[in-house]
mmCIF file of C-alpha atoms in Angstrom:
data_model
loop_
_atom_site.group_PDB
_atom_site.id
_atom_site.type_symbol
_atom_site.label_atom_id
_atom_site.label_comp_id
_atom_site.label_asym_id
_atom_site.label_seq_id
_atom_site.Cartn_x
_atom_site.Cartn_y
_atom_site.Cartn_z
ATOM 1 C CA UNK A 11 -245.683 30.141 26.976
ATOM 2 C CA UNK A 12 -242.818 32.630 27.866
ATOM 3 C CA UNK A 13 -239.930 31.915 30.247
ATOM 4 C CA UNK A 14 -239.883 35.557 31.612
ATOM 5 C CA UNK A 15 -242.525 38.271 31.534
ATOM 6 C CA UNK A 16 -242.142 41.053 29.485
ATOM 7 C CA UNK A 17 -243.884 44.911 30.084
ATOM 8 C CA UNK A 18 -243.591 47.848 27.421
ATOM 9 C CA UNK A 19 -240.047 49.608 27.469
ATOM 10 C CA UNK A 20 -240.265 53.065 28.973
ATOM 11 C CA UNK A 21 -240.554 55.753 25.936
ATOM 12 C CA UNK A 22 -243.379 53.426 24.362
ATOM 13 C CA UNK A 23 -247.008 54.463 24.691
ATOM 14 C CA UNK A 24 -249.214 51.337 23.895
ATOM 15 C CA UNK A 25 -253.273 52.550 22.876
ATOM 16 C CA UNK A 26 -255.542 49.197 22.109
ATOM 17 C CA UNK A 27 -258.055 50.773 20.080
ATOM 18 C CA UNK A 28 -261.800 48.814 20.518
ATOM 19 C CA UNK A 29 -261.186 46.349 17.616
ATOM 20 C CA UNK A 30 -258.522 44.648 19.002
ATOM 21 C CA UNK A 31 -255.540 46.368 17.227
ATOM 22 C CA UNK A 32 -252.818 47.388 19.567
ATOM 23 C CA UNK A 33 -250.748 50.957 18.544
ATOM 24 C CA UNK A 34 -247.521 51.700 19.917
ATOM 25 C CA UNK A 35 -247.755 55.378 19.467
ATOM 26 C CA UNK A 36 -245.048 57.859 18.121
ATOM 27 C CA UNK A 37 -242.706 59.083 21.094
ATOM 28 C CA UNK A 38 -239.298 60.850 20.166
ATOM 29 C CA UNK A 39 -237.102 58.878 18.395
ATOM 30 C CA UNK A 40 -239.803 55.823 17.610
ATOM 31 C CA UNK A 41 -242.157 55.497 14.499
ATOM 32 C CA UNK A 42 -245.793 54.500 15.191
ATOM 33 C CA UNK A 43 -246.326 50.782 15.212
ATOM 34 C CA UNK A 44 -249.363 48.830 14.481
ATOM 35 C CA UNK A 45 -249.979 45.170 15.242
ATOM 36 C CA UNK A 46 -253.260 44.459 13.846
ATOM 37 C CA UNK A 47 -255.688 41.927 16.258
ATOM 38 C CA UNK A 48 -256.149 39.810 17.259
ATOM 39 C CA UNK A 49 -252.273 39.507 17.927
ATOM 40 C CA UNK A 50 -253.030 43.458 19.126
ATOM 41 C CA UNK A 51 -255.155 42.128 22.010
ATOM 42 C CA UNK A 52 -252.864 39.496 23.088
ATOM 43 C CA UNK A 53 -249.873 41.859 23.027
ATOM 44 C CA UNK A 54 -251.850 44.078 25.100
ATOM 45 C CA UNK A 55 -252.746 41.214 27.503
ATOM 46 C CA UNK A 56 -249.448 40.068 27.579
ATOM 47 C CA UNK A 57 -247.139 43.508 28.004
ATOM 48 C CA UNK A 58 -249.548 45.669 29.324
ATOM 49 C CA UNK A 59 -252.182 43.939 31.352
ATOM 50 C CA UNK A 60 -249.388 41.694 32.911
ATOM 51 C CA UNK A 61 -251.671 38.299 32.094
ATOM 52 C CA UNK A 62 -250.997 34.977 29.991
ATOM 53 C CA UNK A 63 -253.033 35.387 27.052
ATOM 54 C CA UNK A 64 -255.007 32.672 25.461
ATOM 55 C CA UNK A 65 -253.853 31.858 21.994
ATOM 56 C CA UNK A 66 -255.051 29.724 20.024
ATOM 57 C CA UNK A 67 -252.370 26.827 19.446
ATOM 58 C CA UNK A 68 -252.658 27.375 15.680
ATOM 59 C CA UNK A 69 -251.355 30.822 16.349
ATOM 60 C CA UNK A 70 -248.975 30.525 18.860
ATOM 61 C CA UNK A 71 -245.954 29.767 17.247
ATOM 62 C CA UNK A 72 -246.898 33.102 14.760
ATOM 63 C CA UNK A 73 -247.302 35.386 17.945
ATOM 64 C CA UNK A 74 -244.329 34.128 19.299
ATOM 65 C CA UNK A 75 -242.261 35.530 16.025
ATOM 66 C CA UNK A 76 -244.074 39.316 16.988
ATOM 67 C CA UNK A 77 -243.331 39.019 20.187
ATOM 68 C CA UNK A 78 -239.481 38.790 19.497
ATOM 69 C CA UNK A 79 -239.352 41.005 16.539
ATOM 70 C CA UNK A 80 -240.737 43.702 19.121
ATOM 71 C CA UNK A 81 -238.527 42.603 21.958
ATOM 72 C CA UNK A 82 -235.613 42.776 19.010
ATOM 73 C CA UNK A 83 -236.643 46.326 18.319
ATOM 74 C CA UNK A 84 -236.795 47.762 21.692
ATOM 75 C CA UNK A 85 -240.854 48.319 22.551
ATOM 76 C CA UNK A 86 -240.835 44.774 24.617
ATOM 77 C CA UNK A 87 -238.516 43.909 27.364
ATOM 78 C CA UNK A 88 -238.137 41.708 30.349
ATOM 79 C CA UNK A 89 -239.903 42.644 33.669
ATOM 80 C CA UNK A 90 -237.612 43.756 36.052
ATOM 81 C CA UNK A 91 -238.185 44.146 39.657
ATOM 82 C CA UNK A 92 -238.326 47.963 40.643
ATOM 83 C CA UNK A 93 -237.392 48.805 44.487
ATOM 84 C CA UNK A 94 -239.317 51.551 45.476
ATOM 85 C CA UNK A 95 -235.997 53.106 46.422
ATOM 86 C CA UNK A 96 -235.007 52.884 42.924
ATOM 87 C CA UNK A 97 -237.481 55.416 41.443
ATOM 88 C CA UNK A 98 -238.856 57.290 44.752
ATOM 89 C CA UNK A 99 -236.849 60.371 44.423
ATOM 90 C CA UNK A 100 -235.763 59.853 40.750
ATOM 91 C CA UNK A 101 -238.441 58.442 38.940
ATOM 92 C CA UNK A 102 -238.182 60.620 36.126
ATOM 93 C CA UNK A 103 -234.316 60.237 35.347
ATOM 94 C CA UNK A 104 -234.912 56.041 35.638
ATOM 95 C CA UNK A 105 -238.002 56.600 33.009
ATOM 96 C CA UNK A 106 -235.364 58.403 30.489
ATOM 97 C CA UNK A 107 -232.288 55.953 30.986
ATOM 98 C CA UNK A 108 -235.249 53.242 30.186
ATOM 99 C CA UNK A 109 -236.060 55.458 27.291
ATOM 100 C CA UNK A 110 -232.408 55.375 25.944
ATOM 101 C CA UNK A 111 -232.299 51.747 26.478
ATOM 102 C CA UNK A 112 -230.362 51.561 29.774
ATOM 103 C CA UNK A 113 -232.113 49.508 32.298
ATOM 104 C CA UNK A 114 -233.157 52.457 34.600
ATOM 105 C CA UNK A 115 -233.377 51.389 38.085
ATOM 106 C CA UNK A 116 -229.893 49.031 37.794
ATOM 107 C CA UNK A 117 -228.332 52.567 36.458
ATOM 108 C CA UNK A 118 -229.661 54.738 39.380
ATOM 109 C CA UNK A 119 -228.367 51.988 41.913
ATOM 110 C CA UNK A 120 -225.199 52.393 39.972
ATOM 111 C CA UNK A 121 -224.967 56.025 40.389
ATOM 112 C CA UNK A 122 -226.195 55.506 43.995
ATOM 113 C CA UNK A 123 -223.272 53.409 44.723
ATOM 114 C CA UNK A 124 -221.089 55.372 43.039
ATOM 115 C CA UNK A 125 -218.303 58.405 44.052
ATOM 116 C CA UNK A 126 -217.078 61.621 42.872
ATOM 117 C CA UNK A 127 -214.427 64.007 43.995
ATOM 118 C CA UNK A 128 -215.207 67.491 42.982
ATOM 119 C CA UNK A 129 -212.057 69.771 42.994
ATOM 120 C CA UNK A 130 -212.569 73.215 44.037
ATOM 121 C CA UNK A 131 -216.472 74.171 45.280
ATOM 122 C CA UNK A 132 -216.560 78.021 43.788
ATOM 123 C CA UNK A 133 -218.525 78.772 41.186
ATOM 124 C CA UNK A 134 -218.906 76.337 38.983
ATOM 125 C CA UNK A 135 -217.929 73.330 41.571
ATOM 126 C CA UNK A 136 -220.736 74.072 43.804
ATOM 127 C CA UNK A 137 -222.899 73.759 40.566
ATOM 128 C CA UNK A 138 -221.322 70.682 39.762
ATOM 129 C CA UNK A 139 -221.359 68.937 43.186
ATOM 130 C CA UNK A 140 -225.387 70.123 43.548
ATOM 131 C CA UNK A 141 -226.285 68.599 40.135
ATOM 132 C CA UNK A 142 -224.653 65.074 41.446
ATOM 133 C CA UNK A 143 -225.817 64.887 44.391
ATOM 134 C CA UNK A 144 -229.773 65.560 42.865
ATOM 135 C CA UNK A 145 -228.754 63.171 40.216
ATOM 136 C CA UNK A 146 -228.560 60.670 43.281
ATOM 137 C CA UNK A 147 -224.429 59.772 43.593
ATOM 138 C CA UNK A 148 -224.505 58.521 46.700
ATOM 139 C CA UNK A 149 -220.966 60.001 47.993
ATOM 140 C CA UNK A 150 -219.378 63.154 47.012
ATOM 141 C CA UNK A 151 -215.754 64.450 48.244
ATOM 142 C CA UNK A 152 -215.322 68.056 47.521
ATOM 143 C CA UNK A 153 -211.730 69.319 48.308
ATOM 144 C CA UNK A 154 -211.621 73.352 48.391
ATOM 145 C CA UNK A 155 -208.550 75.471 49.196
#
């Protein structure tokens, strides 16, 4: 049925109440969505549960069309495979760039990868260079005179 599987973006909080209707609850900066079943429970089976759902054929090409208009607006997206050394130490910061639409663990391999000079480690340069390296860049130069 789908070529890739697809999980709940991070920020979304998915509640299927008992009747089959699945809610994707308010979080900042979302409105509350409904998606009434029995497309609710398939959704649910389908994002959540990580399982093919069994729709009827009927009704397939129907769910399809809700599937993409919530992949369009940012509650579904592709699976991605997370490394545990992608969100060991930083789980929280890949959560929030998954939030603001950033694939999170390809940006905290970025930043891993990734180098800063800090001139001058006083004051304010020690604060910097301490922030990036709990932020996770993976190689700072600091140059001090």
């Amino acid at each position: 049925m789908r070529a890739e599987p697809l999980c709940v973006c991070p920020g979304v909080e998915p509640f299927l109440h008992a009747d089959g209707t699945l809610y994707f609850l308010p979080v900042p900066g979302r409105d509350q969505l409904q998606v009434d079943a029995p497309f609710g429970g398939w959704l649910h089976e389908l994002a959540v549960v990580g399982a093919t759902p069994d729709v009827p054929s009927d009704q397939l090409e129907a769910f399809v069309e809700v599937v993409e208009y919530l992949r369009d607006e940012g509650y579904l997206r592709a699976q991605t495979r997370i490394h545990s050394e992608d969100t060991s130490s930083h789980d929280r910061q890949v959560r929030w760039f998954g939030q603001e639409g950033v694939d999170g663990p390809a940006a905290q391999r970025r930043l891993a990868a990734s180098t800063v000079l800090v001139l001058g480690v006083g004051g304010l340069g020690g604060s910097v260079a301490e922030l990036l390296a709990r932020s996770g860049v993976g190689r700072l130069v600091l140059l001090d005179h």
